[in-house]
Tab-separated table of C-alpha atoms and ligand atoms in Angstrom:
chain	number	residue	atom	x	y	z
A	1	MET	CA	-11.642	-9.514	24.355
A	2	PRO	CA	-10.301	-12.315	22.093
A	3	PHE	CA	-7.857	-10.282	20.125
A	4	ALA	CA	-3.847	-10.585	20.379
A	5	LEU	CA	-1.787	-8.044	19.961
A	6	SER	CA	1.847	-8.528	17.236
A	7	GLU	CA	4.379	-5.379	18.117
A	8	MET	CA	6.812	-6.466	15.757
A	9	SER	CA	4.575	-6.419	12.763
A	10	TYR	CA	2.509	-2.984	13.845
A	11	MET	CA	6.039	-1.439	14.005
A	12	SER	CA	7.706	-1.855	10.317
A	13	ASP	CA	10.108	0.825	9.313
A	14	ALA	CA	9.925	-0.595	5.383
A	15	PRO	CA	10.791	2.971	3.626
A	16	LEU	CA	10.579	0.901	0.336
A	17	ASP	CA	7.374	-1.099	2.022
A	18	ARG	CA	5.798	-3.541	-1.322
A	19	VAL	CA	7.924	-1.105	-3.134
A	20	ARG	CA	7.773	-3.120	-6.689
A	21	VAL	CA	12.125	-3.209	-7.628
A	22	LEU	CA	13.702	-3.857	-10.679
A	23	LEU	CA	17.463	-4.179	-10.620
A	24	GLY	CA	19.036	-3.609	-13.840
A	25	VAL	CA	22.617	-5.041	-13.145
A	26	SER	CA	25.645	-4.095	-16.116
A	27	GLY	CA	28.898	-5.547	-16.820
A	28	GLY	CA	31.498	-4.570	-14.514
A	29	ILE	CA	34.242	-5.279	-10.881
A	30	ALA	CA	31.558	-3.996	-8.484
A	31	ALA	CA	28.128	-6.276	-10.414
A	32	TYR	CA	29.392	-8.249	-6.798
A	33	LYS	CA	27.907	-5.211	-4.909
A	34	ALA	CA	25.009	-5.349	-6.331
A	35	ALA	CA	24.358	-8.269	-5.056
A	36	GLU	CA	24.475	-7.408	-1.111
A	37	LEU	CA	22.175	-4.386	-2.165
A	38	VAL	CA	19.345	-6.085	-3.087
A	39	ARG	CA	19.601	-7.522	0.450
A	40	ARG	CA	19.033	-3.899	1.835
A	41	LEU	CA	15.877	-3.252	-0.963
A	42	ARG	CA	14.549	-6.604	0.267
A	43	ASP	CA	15.503	-4.857	4.435
A	44	ALA	CA	13.569	-2.102	3.659
A	45	GLY	CA	10.568	-3.733	2.040
A	46	ALA	CA	10.870	-3.293	-1.291
A	47	GLU	CA	10.635	-6.582	-4.028
A	48	VAL	CA	13.298	-7.072	-6.376
A	49	ARG	CA	13.496	-8.445	-9.786
A	50	VAL	CA	16.524	-8.284	-11.307
A	51	ALA	CA	17.501	-8.662	-14.941
A	52	MET	CA	21.506	-8.578	-15.844
A	53	THR	CA	23.107	-7.225	-18.878
A	54	ALA	CA	24.590	-10.541	-20.375
A	55	ASN	CA	28.387	-8.787	-19.361
A	56	ALA	CA	27.486	-8.753	-16.030
A	57	THR	CA	26.795	-12.484	-16.167
A	58	HIS	CA	30.494	-12.813	-16.106
A	59	PHE	CA	31.003	-11.244	-13.586
A	60	VAL	CA	28.245	-12.652	-10.728
A	61	GLY	CA	26.335	-15.811	-11.524
A	62	VAL	CA	22.486	-15.749	-12.312
A	63	ALA	CA	21.562	-18.180	-9.293
A	64	THR	CA	22.861	-15.641	-6.228
A	65	PHE	CA	20.260	-13.008	-7.554
A	66	GLN	CA	17.418	-15.379	-7.881
A	67	ALA	CA	18.480	-16.456	-4.603
A	68	LEU	CA	19.109	-13.543	-2.565
A	69	SER	CA	15.663	-11.537	-4.488
A	70	GLY	CA	12.960	-14.847	-4.439
A	71	ASN	CA	12.525	-14.035	-7.865
A	72	PRO	CA	13.256	-15.534	-11.151
A	73	VAL	CA	16.522	-13.381	-12.695
A	74	ARG	CA	16.938	-12.299	-16.389
A	75	THR	CA	19.215	-11.813	-18.462
A	76	SER	CA	18.221	-11.990	-22.143
A	77	LEU	CA	15.015	-10.847	-24.989
A	78	TRP	CA	14.738	-13.842	-26.422
A	79	ASP	CA	14.444	-16.876	-23.531
A	80	GLU	CA	11.316	-17.862	-23.670
A	81	SER	CA	9.937	-19.592	-20.583
A	82	ALA	CA	11.480	-15.888	-19.049
A	83	GLU	CA	8.907	-14.428	-21.221
A	84	ALA	CA	5.725	-16.466	-21.436
A	85	ALA	CA	6.026	-16.422	-17.399
A	86	MET	CA	6.062	-13.028	-17.797
A	87	GLY	CA	7.194	-11.050	-20.924
A	88	HIS	CA	9.328	-7.721	-20.733
A	89	ILE	CA	6.518	-5.970	-21.213
A	90	GLU	CA	4.432	-6.854	-18.090
A	91	LEU	CA	7.866	-6.242	-16.750
A	92	ALA	CA	8.838	-2.667	-17.510
A	93	ARG	CA	4.884	-2.233	-16.673
A	94	TRP	CA	6.165	-4.301	-12.168
A	95	ALA	CA	7.860	-2.485	-11.878
A	96	ASP	CA	8.277	0.932	-8.908
A	97	GLU	CA	11.113	1.831	-9.551
A	98	VAL	CA	13.890	0.700	-11.781
A	99	LEU	CA	17.720	1.548	-10.915
A	100	ILE	CA	20.854	-0.384	-11.853
A	101	ALA	CA	23.460	-0.868	-10.658
A	102	PRO	CA	26.553	-0.850	-11.286
A	103	ALA	CA	25.699	0.681	-14.587
A	104	SER	CA	27.988	0.522	-16.877
A	105	ALA	CA	29.608	3.611	-19.380
A	106	ASP	CA	28.423	1.733	-21.905
A	107	LEU	CA	24.952	0.844	-20.798
A	108	LEU	CA	25.385	4.906	-20.342
A	109	ALA	CA	26.066	5.232	-24.057
A	110	ARG	CA	23.037	3.180	-24.644
A	111	ILE	CA	20.077	3.802	-22.672
A	112	ALA	CA	20.792	7.867	-23.799
A	113	HIS	CA	20.180	7.014	-26.664
A	114	GLY	CA	17.088	4.646	-26.870
A	115	HIS	CA	18.523	2.484	-27.932
A	116	ALA	CA	16.977	-1.151	-26.639
A	117	ASP	CA	19.133	-4.281	-28.267
A	118	ASP	CA	19.379	-6.082	-25.412
A	119	LEU	CA	16.494	-6.984	-21.979
A	120	LEU	CA	17.752	-4.663	-20.379
A	121	SER	CA	18.366	-1.634	-21.926
A	122	THR	CA	14.699	-2.096	-23.748
A	123	LEU	CA	13.078	-2.109	-20.161
A	124	VAL	CA	14.635	0.580	-19.164
A	125	LEU	CA	13.224	2.728	-22.939
A	126	ALA	CA	9.676	0.635	-22.027
A	127	THR	CA	8.686	1.419	-18.182
A	128	THR	CA	6.930	4.530	-17.333
A	129	ALA	CA	8.506	4.015	-13.775
A	130	PRO	CA	10.896	6.763	-12.799
A	131	VAL	CA	14.990	5.272	-13.162
A	132	SER	CA	17.552	6.309	-11.422
A	133	VAL	CA	21.005	5.131	-12.618
A	134	ALA	CA	25.186	4.198	-10.231
A	135	PRO	CA	27.685	5.063	-12.232
A	136	ALA	CA	30.159	2.893	-11.791
A	137	MET	CA	33.586	2.303	-13.939
A	138	ASN	CA	37.132	3.724	-13.584
A	139	GLN	CA	37.773	6.974	-13.252
A	140	GLN	CA	39.427	8.319	-16.632
A	141	MET	CA	36.251	6.381	-18.278
A	142	TRP	CA	33.679	8.650	-15.687
A	143	ALA	CA	35.809	12.401	-16.906
A	144	ASN	CA	35.787	11.438	-20.527
A	145	PRO	CA	33.109	14.062	-22.581
A	146	ALA	CA	31.799	11.135	-24.126
A	147	THR	CA	29.655	9.902	-20.466
A	148	GLN	CA	30.106	13.210	-19.153
A	149	ALA	CA	27.517	14.607	-22.373
A	150	ASN	CA	25.485	10.811	-22.252
A	151	ILE	CA	24.673	11.024	-18.011
A	152	ALA	CA	23.973	15.305	-18.837
A	153	GLN	CA	21.256	13.869	-21.149
A	154	LEU	CA	20.304	11.339	-18.993
A	155	ARG	CA	20.159	13.928	-16.473
A	156	GLU	CA	18.074	16.601	-18.461
A	157	ARG	CA	15.010	13.265	-19.475
A	158	GLN	CA	15.123	13.253	-14.570
A	159	VAL	CA	16.561	10.017	-14.878
A	160	ARG	CA	18.237	9.876	-10.998
A	161	VAL	CA	22.405	9.798	-10.885
A	162	PHE	CA	23.460	7.815	-7.268
A	163	GLY	CA	27.162	8.529	-7.139
A	164	PRO	CA	30.315	7.277	-8.160
A	165	ALA	CA	31.321	7.881	-5.141
A	166	VAL	CA	35.521	9.003	-4.980
A	167	GLY	CA	37.994	6.651	-3.543
A	168	ASN	CA	39.452	3.726	-4.808
A	169	GLN	CA	38.922	1.604	-7.458
A	170	ALA	CA	39.808	-2.542	-8.835
A	171	CYS	CA	41.510	-0.955	-11.480
A	172	GLY	CA	44.364	0.531	-9.224
A	173	GLU	CA	42.920	4.145	-9.294
A	174	THR	CA	42.094	5.904	-8.265
A	175	GLY	CA	39.436	8.783	-7.844
A	176	ALA	CA	35.488	9.611	-8.953
A	177	GLY	CA	33.515	6.323	-10.152
A	178	ARG	CA	33.147	3.839	-7.202
A	179	LEU	CA	29.839	2.377	-7.350
A	180	PRO	CA	28.382	3.768	-3.676
A	181	GLU	CA	27.510	1.786	-0.740
A	182	ALA	CA	24.096	-0.738	-1.280
A	183	GLN	CA	23.103	1.503	2.085
A	184	GLU	CA	23.462	4.576	0.054
A	185	LEU	CA	21.669	3.294	-2.521
A	186	VAL	CA	18.672	1.818	-0.970
A	187	ALA	CA	18.751	5.671	1.127
A	188	ALA	CA	19.190	7.601	-2.273
A	189	LEU	CA	16.920	5.883	-3.525
A	190	VAL	CA	14.075	6.865	-0.562
A	191	ALA	CA	15.280	10.598	-0.650
A	192	ALA	CA	14.431	10.487	-4.426
A	193	ARG	CA	10.620	9.120	-3.761
A	194	GLY	CA	9.834	11.729	-1.501
A	195	PRO	CA	8.243	11.402	2.247
A	196	ARG	CA	4.737	10.425	1.890
A	197	PRO	CA	1.527	11.574	3.225
A	198	LEU	CA	1.198	9.804	6.203
A	199	ASP	CA	4.453	9.568	7.233
A	200	GLY	CA	4.516	9.672	11.092
A	201	LEU	CA	0.854	8.480	11.318
A	202	ARG	CA	-1.077	6.408	13.084
A	203	VAL	CA	-3.631	5.458	11.675
A	204	LEU	CA	-7.254	2.546	12.038
A	205	VAL	CA	-8.852	0.477	10.329
A	206	SER	CA	-12.144	-1.120	10.408
A	207	ALA	CA	-13.233	-4.053	7.865
A	208	GLY	CA	-16.093	-6.182	7.917
A	209	PRO	CA	-18.627	-6.671	9.344
A	210	THR	CA	-19.834	-7.909	12.595
A	211	PHE	CA	-21.376	-11.178	13.653
A	212	GLU	CA	-24.086	-10.661	16.276
A	213	ASP	CA	-24.865	-14.303	18.261
A	214	ILE	CA	-28.540	-15.457	18.187
A	215	ASP	CA	-26.989	-19.157	20.044
A	216	PRO	CA	-24.301	-21.357	19.797
A	217	VAL	CA	-24.414	-22.008	16.410
A	218	ARG	CA	-26.487	-19.328	14.650
A	219	PHE	CA	-25.754	-15.380	14.270
A	220	ILE	CA	-27.753	-12.108	12.374
A	221	GLY	CA	-24.161	-11.073	10.155
A	222	ASN	CA	-23.977	-8.950	6.549
A	223	ARG	CA	-22.554	-9.274	3.332
A	224	SER	CA	-19.491	-7.419	4.006
A	225	SER	CA	-15.929	-9.143	2.242
A	226	GLY	CA	-13.572	-6.896	4.442
A	227	LYS	CA	-11.771	-6.347	0.895
A	228	MET	CA	-12.363	-2.233	1.030
A	229	GLY	CA	-11.380	-2.031	3.898
A	230	PHE	CA	-7.987	-4.295	3.937
A	231	ALA	CA	-6.742	-2.495	1.377
A	232	VAL	CA	-7.167	0.861	2.869
A	233	ALA	CA	-5.015	-0.718	5.864
A	234	ALA	CA	-2.932	-1.393	2.886
A	235	ALA	CA	-2.543	1.675	0.909
A	236	ALA	CA	-2.274	3.833	4.538
A	237	VAL	CA	0.527	1.710	5.410
A	238	GLN	CA	2.442	2.203	1.677
A	239	ALA	CA	1.251	5.887	2.763
A	240	GLY	CA	4.212	5.366	5.388
A	241	ALA	CA	1.562	5.349	7.738
A	242	SER	CA	1.670	3.234	11.152
A	243	VAL	CA	-1.349	1.185	10.543
A	244	ARG	CA	-3.937	-1.138	12.682
A	245	LEU	CA	-7.195	-2.862	11.449
A	246	ILE	CA	-9.699	-4.348	13.208
A	247	SER	CA	-11.927	-6.701	11.747
A	248	GLY	CA	-14.795	-8.220	11.369
A	249	PRO	CA	-14.819	-12.008	10.578
A	250	VAL	CA	-13.253	-12.022	7.634
A	251	ALA	CA	-11.661	-15.261	5.165
A	252	LEU	CA	-8.554	-12.069	4.078
A	253	PRO	CA	-4.712	-12.527	4.961
A	254	THR	CA	-2.897	-9.504	6.641
A	255	PRO	CA	-1.907	-7.474	5.054
A	256	ALA	CA	1.689	-6.544	5.528
A	257	ALA	CA	3.102	-4.149	8.258
A	258	VAL	CA	-0.167	-4.193	9.454
A	259	GLN	CA	-1.148	-4.878	12.886
A	260	ARG	CA	-4.582	-7.023	13.315
A	261	ILE	CA	-6.730	-7.454	15.744
A	262	ASP	CA	-9.775	-10.156	14.808
A	263	VAL	CA	-13.258	-9.108	16.462
A	264	ARG	CA	-17.320	-11.428	16.523
A	265	SER	CA	-19.140	-8.167	17.943
A	266	ALA	CA	-20.113	-5.278	17.272
A	267	ARG	CA	-19.431	-4.803	21.182
A	268	GLN	CA	-16.785	-5.947	20.902
A	269	MET	CA	-15.249	-3.970	17.752
A	270	ARG	CA	-16.472	-1.314	19.909
A	271	ASP	CA	-14.251	-1.984	22.796
A	272	ALA	CA	-11.112	-2.902	20.483
A	273	VAL	CA	-11.697	1.303	18.735
A	274	ILE	CA	-12.536	2.697	21.782
A	275	ALA	CA	-9.131	2.129	23.667
A	276	ALA	CA	-7.509	2.235	20.628
A	277	ALA	CA	-8.514	5.194	19.119
A	278	GLY	CA	-6.014	7.571	21.153
A	279	SER	CA	-3.457	7.022	20.249
A	280	HIS	CA	-4.354	6.780	16.023
A	281	ASP	CA	-4.110	10.370	14.099
A	282	ILE	CA	-7.043	9.458	12.297
A	283	PHE	CA	-10.035	6.179	12.406
A	284	ILE	CA	-11.242	5.078	8.724
A	285	SER	CA	-14.207	3.563	9.341
A	286	ALA	CA	-14.801	1.107	6.999
A	287	ALA	CA	-15.685	-1.827	8.411
A	288	ALA	CA	-19.826	-2.514	8.245
A	289	VAL	CA	-21.265	-2.745	11.401
A	290	GLY	CA	-25.003	-3.918	12.456
A	291	ASP	CA	-26.615	-1.970	13.837
A	292	TYR	CA	-28.663	-4.335	16.021
A	293	ARG	CA	-27.753	-7.541	18.611
A	294	PRO	CA	-30.306	-9.840	19.942
A	295	ARG	CA	-31.455	-8.080	24.097
A	296	ALA	CA	-29.817	-11.936	25.365
A	297	VAL	CA	-28.234	-15.347	23.598
A	298	ALA	CA	-28.902	-18.400	23.736
A	299	THR	CA	-26.966	-20.643	25.094
A	300	SER	CA	-28.087	-23.682	24.022
A	301	LYS	CA	-29.214	-23.641	20.248
A	302	LEU	CA	-33.343	-22.911	19.560
A	303	LYS	CA	-35.348	-25.500	18.369
A	304	LYS	CA	-37.667	-25.810	16.025
A	305	SER	CA	-41.470	-25.045	17.894
A	306	GLY	CA	-43.641	-24.875	14.838
A	307	LYS	CA	-44.395	-21.399	15.558
A	308	PRO	CA	-43.586	-18.010	14.151
A	309	LEU	CA	-39.617	-16.709	15.712
A	310	ALA	CA	-39.628	-13.308	17.645
A	311	LEU	CA	-36.246	-12.213	18.015
A	312	GLU	CA	-36.211	-8.289	20.126
A	313	LEU	CA	-33.433	-7.104	18.730
A	314	VAL	CA	-31.853	-4.509	20.464
A	315	GLN	CA	-29.425	-1.131	19.088
A	316	ASN	CA	-26.229	-1.879	18.881
A	317	PRO	CA	-23.476	1.113	19.386
A	318	ASP	CA	-22.140	3.658	17.157
A	319	ILE	CA	-18.009	3.485	17.130
A	320	LEU	CA	-17.621	6.028	15.022
A	321	ALA	CA	-20.013	8.315	16.642
A	322	GLU	CA	-18.657	7.151	20.171
A	323	VAL	CA	-15.572	7.728	18.889
A	324	ALA	CA	-16.426	12.289	17.359
A	325	ALA	CA	-17.250	12.492	21.234
A	326	LEU	CA	-14.425	11.614	22.842
A	327	PRO	CA	-12.379	14.040	24.191
A	328	GLU	CA	-8.903	13.965	21.816
A	329	HIS	CA	-10.121	12.328	19.342
A	330	PRO	CA	-8.807	11.130	15.316
A	331	PHE	CA	-9.651	12.280	12.181
A	332	LEU	CA	-12.751	11.682	11.155
A	333	VAL	CA	-13.142	9.379	8.259
A	334	GLY	CA	-16.563	7.136	7.739
A	335	PHE	CA	-17.635	5.529	5.338
A	336	ALA	CA	-21.201	5.227	4.247
A	337	ALA	CA	-23.376	3.019	2.758
A	338	GLU	CA	-26.488	3.815	0.546
A	339	THR	CA	-29.471	1.914	-1.842
A	340	ASP	CA	-31.027	5.358	-1.479
A	341	ASP	CA	-30.088	8.850	-2.504
A	342	LEU	CA	-26.810	8.859	-1.424
A	343	GLU	CA	-25.018	11.848	-1.389
A	344	ARG	CA	-28.000	13.165	0.953
A	345	TYR	CA	-28.308	10.251	3.371
A	346	ALA	CA	-24.475	10.185	3.111
A	347	ARG	CA	-23.770	13.893	4.435
A	348	ASP	CA	-26.511	13.634	6.659
A	349	LYS	CA	-24.189	11.445	8.045
A	350	LEU	CA	-20.858	13.491	8.115
A	351	GLU	CA	-22.955	16.725	9.815
A	352	ARG	CA	-24.570	13.934	12.468
A	353	LYS	CA	-21.447	12.743	13.515
A	354	GLY	CA	-19.248	14.382	13.521
A	355	LEU	CA	-16.965	13.601	10.365
A	356	ASP	CA	-14.374	15.123	8.524
A	357	MET	CA	-15.067	13.283	6.180
A	358	ILE	CA	-16.972	10.348	4.453
A	359	ALA	CA	-16.858	7.690	1.819
A	360	ALA	CA	-20.114	6.915	0.980
A	361	ASN	CA	-21.184	4.006	-1.796
A	362	ARG	CA	-24.012	2.707	-4.161
A	363	VAL	CA	-24.693	-1.326	-2.148
A	364	GLY	CA	-27.327	-3.903	-2.695
A	365	GLU	CA	-27.155	-6.889	-5.851
A	366	ALA	CA	-23.524	-7.265	-6.372
A	367	LEU	CA	-22.929	-3.796	-5.335
A	368	GLY	CA	-20.295	-1.410	-3.387
A	369	PHE	CA	-20.136	-5.448	0.017
A	370	GLU	CA	-18.271	-9.085	-1.535
A	371	CYS	CA	-17.322	-7.522	-4.591
A	372	GLY	CA	-13.856	-6.471	-5.790
A	373	GLU	CA	-14.652	-2.980	-7.371
A	374	ASN	CA	-16.151	0.236	-6.058
A	375	ALA	CA	-16.882	3.811	-6.462
A	376	LEU	CA	-17.011	6.063	-3.688
A	377	LEU	CA	-18.836	9.842	-3.476
A	378	LEU	CA	-15.913	11.294	-0.846
A	379	LEU	CA	-17.972	14.350	1.274
A	380	TRP	CA	-16.247	16.307	4.068
A	381	PRO	CA	-17.171	19.808	5.047
A	382	GLY	CA	-17.930	22.129	2.014
A	383	GLY	CA	-16.487	20.284	-0.440
A	384	ARG	CA	-16.939	16.367	-2.250
A	385	GLU	CA	-15.449	14.111	-5.427
A	386	GLU	CA	-16.779	11.301	-6.924
A	387	LEU	CA	-13.719	8.635	-7.289
A	388	ALA	CA	-14.847	6.082	-10.208
A	389	MET	CA	-15.877	2.764	-10.723
A	390	ALA	CA	-12.462	1.377	-9.569
A	391	ASP	CA	-10.852	-2.259	-8.087
A	392	LYS	CA	-10.893	-2.115	-4.597
A	393	ASN	CA	-7.287	-1.844	-4.016
A	394	VAL	CA	-6.451	1.159	-6.640
A	395	LEU	CA	-10.113	2.846	-4.950
A	396	ALA	CA	-7.960	2.716	-1.433
A	397	LYS	CA	-4.891	3.984	-3.226
A	398	SER	CA	-6.885	6.896	-3.919
A	399	LEU	CA	-9.227	7.344	-1.232
A	400	ILE	CA	-5.873	7.880	1.326
A	401	GLU	CA	-4.061	10.601	-1.037
A	402	ARG	CA	-7.704	11.910	-0.497
A	403	VAL	CA	-7.295	11.822	3.146
A	404	ALA	CA	-3.240	12.842	3.709
A	405	ALA	CA	-4.725	15.855	2.149
A	406	ARG	CA	-8.015	16.752	4.081
A	407	HIS	CA	-5.417	15.731	7.019
A	408	ALA	CA	-2.832	17.688	6.399
A	409	ALA	CA	-5.115	20.743	5.081
A	410	VAL	CA	-7.129	20.564	8.735
A	411	HIS	CA	-3.710	19.923	10.948
A	412	ALA	CA	-3.142	23.313	9.657
A	413	LYS	CA	-6.148	25.525	10.035
A	414	THR	CA	-5.283	23.782	13.225
A	415	SER	CA	-2.044	24.133	14.382
A	416	LYS	CA	-2.354	28.322	13.261
A	417	ALA	CA	-5.578	28.628	15.306
B	1	LIG	O1	-15.755	-5.458	3.629
B	1	LIG	P1	-16.723	-5.003	1.947
B	1	LIG	O2	-17.660	-6.340	0.889
B	1	LIG	O3	-15.449	-4.492	0.406
B	1	LIG	O4	-17.569	-3.639	1.009
B	1	LIG	C1	-17.126	-2.028	1.586
B	1	LIG	C2	-18.933	-2.251	1.930
B	1	LIG	C3	-19.056	-1.669	1.509
B	1	LIG	C4	-18.427	-3.038	3.593
B	1	LIG	C5	-17.529	-0.775	3.045
B	1	LIG	O5	-17.134	0.467	1.714
B	1	LIG	C6	-18.826	0.121	3.199
B	1	LIG	O6	-19.867	0.931	3.121
B	1	LIG	N1	-19.036	0.164	5.077
B	1	LIG	C7	-19.549	0.827	5.449
B	1	LIG	C8	-20.578	-0.334	5.990
B	1	LIG	C9	-21.891	0.657	7.047
B	1	LIG	O7	-22.423	0.477	7.536
B	1	LIG	O8	-22.190	2.229	6.675
B	1	LIG	P2	-23.530	2.297	7.202
B	1	LIG	O9	-23.803	3.556	5.638
B	1	LIG	O10	-24.220	1.269	8.205
B	1	LIG	O11	-22.435	3.631	8.350
B	1	LIG	C10	-22.395	4.855	8.094
B	1	LIG	C11	-20.893	4.357	9.373
B	1	LIG	O12	-21.050	4.490	10.129
B	1	LIG	C12	-19.656	3.180	8.443
B	1	LIG	O13	-18.528	3.754	9.475
B	1	LIG	C13	-20.218	2.529	10.262
B	1	LIG	O14	-18.858	1.530	9.912
B	1	LIG	C14	-19.935	3.504	11.345
B	1	LIG	N2	-20.255	3.027	12.043
B	1	LIG	C15	-22.162	1.942	12.384
B	1	LIG	C16	-23.054	1.148	12.403
B	1	LIG	C17	-21.862	1.325	13.875
B	1	LIG	N3	-23.588	1.226	14.507
B	1	LIG	N4	-21.094	2.098	14.576
B	1	LIG	C18	-20.737	2.726	12.933
B	1	LIG	O15	-19.264	3.114	13.532
């Protein structure tokens, strides 16, 4: 088999895998701990961008955060070149999570009252992402009723409050007001995000076309680019799964934390899928597997003869049907690529192949194959749902949510029985 494994990338333990964290750093001695926090967030898989208040820059230099985050650091609303690269509203939209650590008493007061008089407070007002604050200040300032009222108001608005920790303070006093350790803040953020729908599950995905060789230089292929299947693999990782991706020949980078196995023909794909099926909980078959292959592959390049050339084709194995026939098989999600009568043919495939779910798409000129967008009709025994035309990455996320929900429902039923 012409494939290579990379177990290291497969078993990723990245609870914040590709989560975009906007880290706000406000002025306080604990700002130095935010440098370590950037490291720990990245270790957990997050992509980090840092926005500092002007006061924070008195404690830690911009260059430190720039080097640790690998991204430009923002400090002002009025930095024209930074605004041109990524405007503050764009940055607010970019974030999946806003975490402010340390959050000074002043910053808490300003965001509690909806101020937008500097970059960080403006970002907090403009974002739709969940906001978490990790207060750090002198213990009297923390205990002050004004700070407590601000915190209560923020909590009421669903702002998460991490800490403060209790202990010795830089000012020489002891009490509540310390910034929790970086690892504790990462754990708090992971916990606050809640469990992901595919946590602990192994998902096998097939993607792309298969190539069936005719001779050393020619083959029968199809127009699948692999985009849909690769997007499904990436979305499954984001949902918490360990993902193995079996791909036909495509020109796409491997999504982060995915173990990829490259194959060429339908029979190679079949062998790779069957070898993996028993150790996976869910199999999503997005590959456009060639139904036929030449009976024989010529060892030398076929020459023109001036006469018509007849190729005898034989049928390839139906991989999905073979997996469905295994005595213990994973939860099965097929795709159906149809030019006509989408729902009827897809439901027929769902039933005939014994699938748990099928994602049907219309294919044709600039439809389904190759392009960046797609629409899916999801069918399962007794149900249907249409997912409207969208970018394949967005669509894959919705598909994975539905797959996780159906898998959980079927699993709950079988464990009760
Ligand atoms: O790769 P892209 O350019 O992004 O395009 C995406 C896509 C159109 C290829 C994808 O969305 C899609 O529809 N994939 C399935 C294509 C296909 O082969 O459909 P089908 O209706 O012929 O097959 C039905 C199911 O059986 C599929 O899950 C297929 O993977 C599976 N199959 C088919 C034949 C075969 N010999 N073995 C199989 O396992």
